[in-house]
Amino acid sequence: MGDDFPPCELNRIEQGQFYGWPYANGNRFPDPDFGEENEKKILNSQPPAHGFGAHTAPLGMTFLRGQRWPDFLQGAALVALHGSWNRSEKSGYKVVSLHFDENGAVTEKPFISGFERDDDVIGRPVDIAEDPKARFYLSDDFTGSVYRVTYKDEKGL
């Protein structure tokens, strides 16, 4: 449906709730093929908890649990944005952090970038896994690599 639609989304799943698909995309936008005559279903659907850019392909997501991460990452989720293949301008190709406030609102921040430079794709993040020592591993299916990411505090620990 174009470069900027439909957006990728994160939903907070609750039993018995309806999230719009296939009648709506994103924040209750009627689908051009299935939305007509389904206005009531769309109106009663749950909106996304967070919207990503269209075609960014959020694949892997993990909540950081390690106590050695800095305060700004405690409770955050890291999301691998695999990247677009069907846009006129590339989008995604990075890892973002999601931060949740006490009301459930989500703020997205850049975390790891550099997998796409000047329209040249050099990596595609897929999934993230954290180990018990506050390190995480990021898989990249473009290069066939797994990157280990660590954090050293101000004491170098």
Coordinates of C-alpha atoms in Angstrom, one line a residue:
M1 CA 0.0 0.0 0.0
G2 CA 3.0 2.3 -0.6
D3 CA 6.2 3.3 1.1
D4 CA 4.6 4.6 4.3
F5 CA 1.6 2.3 4.9
P6 CA 0.8 0.0 6.6
P7 CA 2.9 0.7 9.6
C8 CA 4.5 -2.1 11.6
E9 CA 3.1 -2.3 15.1
L10 CA 3.6 -3.6 18.6
N11 CA 0.4 -4.8 20.3
R12 CA -0.2 -5.4 24.0
I13 CA -2.1 -8.7 23.7
E14 CA -5.0 -9.3 26.1
Q15 CA -7.2 -12.4 26.1
G16 CA -10.5 -11.8 24.3
Q17 CA -9.4 -8.5 22.6
F18 CA -9.5 -7.8 18.9
Y19 CA -6.7 -5.9 17.2
G20 CA -8.2 -5.0 13.9
W21 CA -6.6 -7.3 11.4
P22 CA -7.6 -7.9 8.6
Y23 CA -10.1 -5.0 8.6
A24 CA -7.7 -2.3 9.9
N25 CA -4.1 -1.4 9.8
G26 CA -2.1 0.6 12.3
N27 CA -4.2 2.8 14.5
R28 CA -7.6 1.7 13.2
F29 CA -7.1 2.7 9.6
P30 CA -9.6 0.8 7.4
D31 CA -7.9 -1.7 5.1
P32 CA -8.7 -0.8 1.5
D33 CA -9.8 -4.4 0.7
F34 CA -11.5 -5.5 4.0
G35 CA -12.3 -2.3 5.9
E36 CA -15.4 -1.3 4.1
E37 CA -18.6 -2.3 5.9
N38 CA -16.6 -3.3 9.0
E39 CA -16.5 0.1 10.7
K40 CA -18.0 -1.2 14.0
K41 CA -15.3 -3.9 14.2
I42 CA -12.6 -1.3 13.5
L43 CA -14.0 1.1 16.0
N44 CA -14.0 -1.6 18.7
S45 CA -10.5 -2.8 18.0
Q46 CA -7.5 -2.2 20.2
P47 CA -5.0 0.3 18.9
P48 CA -1.3 -0.6 18.8
A49 CA 0.7 0.0 21.9
H50 CA 3.5 1.4 19.6
G51 CA 3.8 2.0 15.9
F52 CA 7.0 1.4 14.0
G53 CA 7.7 2.8 10.6
A54 CA 6.1 1.0 7.6
H55 CA 8.1 -1.9 6.3
T56 CA 10.8 -1.8 8.9
A57 CA 10.1 -5.5 9.8
P58 CA 10.5 -5.7 13.6
L59 CA 11.4 -9.3 14.0
G60 CA 13.2 -10.1 17.3
M61 CA 12.4 -8.4 20.6
T62 CA 13.7 -9.1 24.1
F63 CA 13.3 -7.3 27.4
L64 CA 16.6 -6.6 29.2
R65 CA 16.6 -8.2 32.6
G66 CA 20.2 -8.0 33.6
Q67 CA 21.0 -5.8 36.6
R68 CA 24.3 -4.6 35.1
W69 CA 22.7 -2.5 32.4
P70 CA 22.6 1.2 33.0
D71 CA 19.4 2.7 34.5
F72 CA 18.1 4.0 31.2
L73 CA 18.0 0.4 29.9
Q74 CA 16.4 -1.3 32.9
G75 CA 13.1 -2.8 31.8
A76 CA 13.6 -1.7 28.2
A77 CA 13.0 -3.9 25.2
L78 CA 15.4 -4.1 22.3
V79 CA 13.9 -4.7 18.9
A80 CA 15.7 -5.8 15.8
L81 CA 14.4 -3.9 12.8
H82 CA 15.3 -6.3 9.9
G83 CA 14.7 -3.6 7.3
S84 CA 12.5 -3.0 4.2
W85 CA 12.8 -4.6 0.9
N86 CA 9.8 -3.1 -0.7
R87 CA 10.2 0.7 -0.3
S88 CA 11.6 3.2 -2.7
E89 CA 13.8 4.4 0.2
K90 CA 15.2 1.9 2.7
S91 CA 14.1 1.9 6.3
G92 CA 14.9 -0.1 9.4
Y93 CA 18.2 -2.0 9.4
K94 CA 18.9 -1.1 13.1
V95 CA 18.1 -2.0 16.7
V96 CA 15.9 0.3 18.7
S97 CA 15.1 0.4 22.4
L98 CA 11.6 0.7 23.7
H99 CA 10.9 2.4 27.0
F100 CA 7.6 1.9 28.9
D101 CA 6.3 4.5 31.3
E102 CA 4.0 3.8 34.3
N103 CA 0.9 4.2 32.0
G104 CA 2.2 1.9 29.4
A105 CA 3.1 4.6 26.9
V106 CA 6.1 3.5 24.7
T107 CA 9.1 5.7 23.7
E108 CA 11.4 4.4 20.9
K109 CA 15.1 5.4 20.9
P110 CA 17.9 4.5 18.5
F111 CA 20.3 1.9 19.9
I112 CA 22.5 0.3 17.2
S113 CA 22.7 1.5 13.7
G114 CA 25.0 1.3 10.7
F115 CA 23.5 -1.7 9.0
E116 CA 22.6 0.5 6.0
R117 CA 24.7 3.3 4.7
D118 CA 23.9 5.5 1.8
D119 CA 21.3 3.0 0.5
D120 CA 23.9 0.1 0.8
V121 CA 22.7 -2.7 3.1
I122 CA 25.6 -4.3 5.0
G123 CA 23.5 -6.1 7.6
R124 CA 20.0 -7.1 8.6
P125 CA 19.3 -7.6 12.4
V126 CA 17.1 -10.5 13.1
D127 CA 16.9 -11.4 16.8
I128 CA 18.3 -10.6 20.2
A129 CA 19.0 -12.8 23.2
E130 CA 20.4 -11.8 26.6
D131 CA 22.6 -14.0 28.7
P132 CA 22.9 -14.0 32.6
K133 CA 26.0 -11.8 32.5
A134 CA 24.2 -8.8 31.0
R135 CA 25.5 -9.3 27.5
F136 CA 23.3 -9.8 24.5
Y137 CA 23.7 -11.4 21.2
L138 CA 22.3 -10.0 17.9
S139 CA 21.9 -12.2 14.9
D140 CA 22.3 -10.8 11.4
D141 CA 21.0 -13.0 8.5
F142 CA 22.6 -10.8 5.8
T143 CA 26.1 -11.6 6.9
G144 CA 25.4 -14.8 8.8
S145 CA 26.9 -13.2 11.9
V146 CA 26.1 -13.1 15.6
Y147 CA 27.4 -10.1 17.4
R148 CA 28.0 -10.0 21.2
V149 CA 27.2 -6.7 22.8
T150 CA 28.4 -5.9 26.3
Y151 CA 28.3 -2.9 28.6
K152 CA 31.1 -1.7 30.7
D153 CA 30.2 0.7 33.5
E154 CA 32.3 3.7 34.5
K155 CA 34.6 1.4 36.6
G156 CA 35.3 -0.7 33.5
L157 CA 33.4 -3.7 34.9

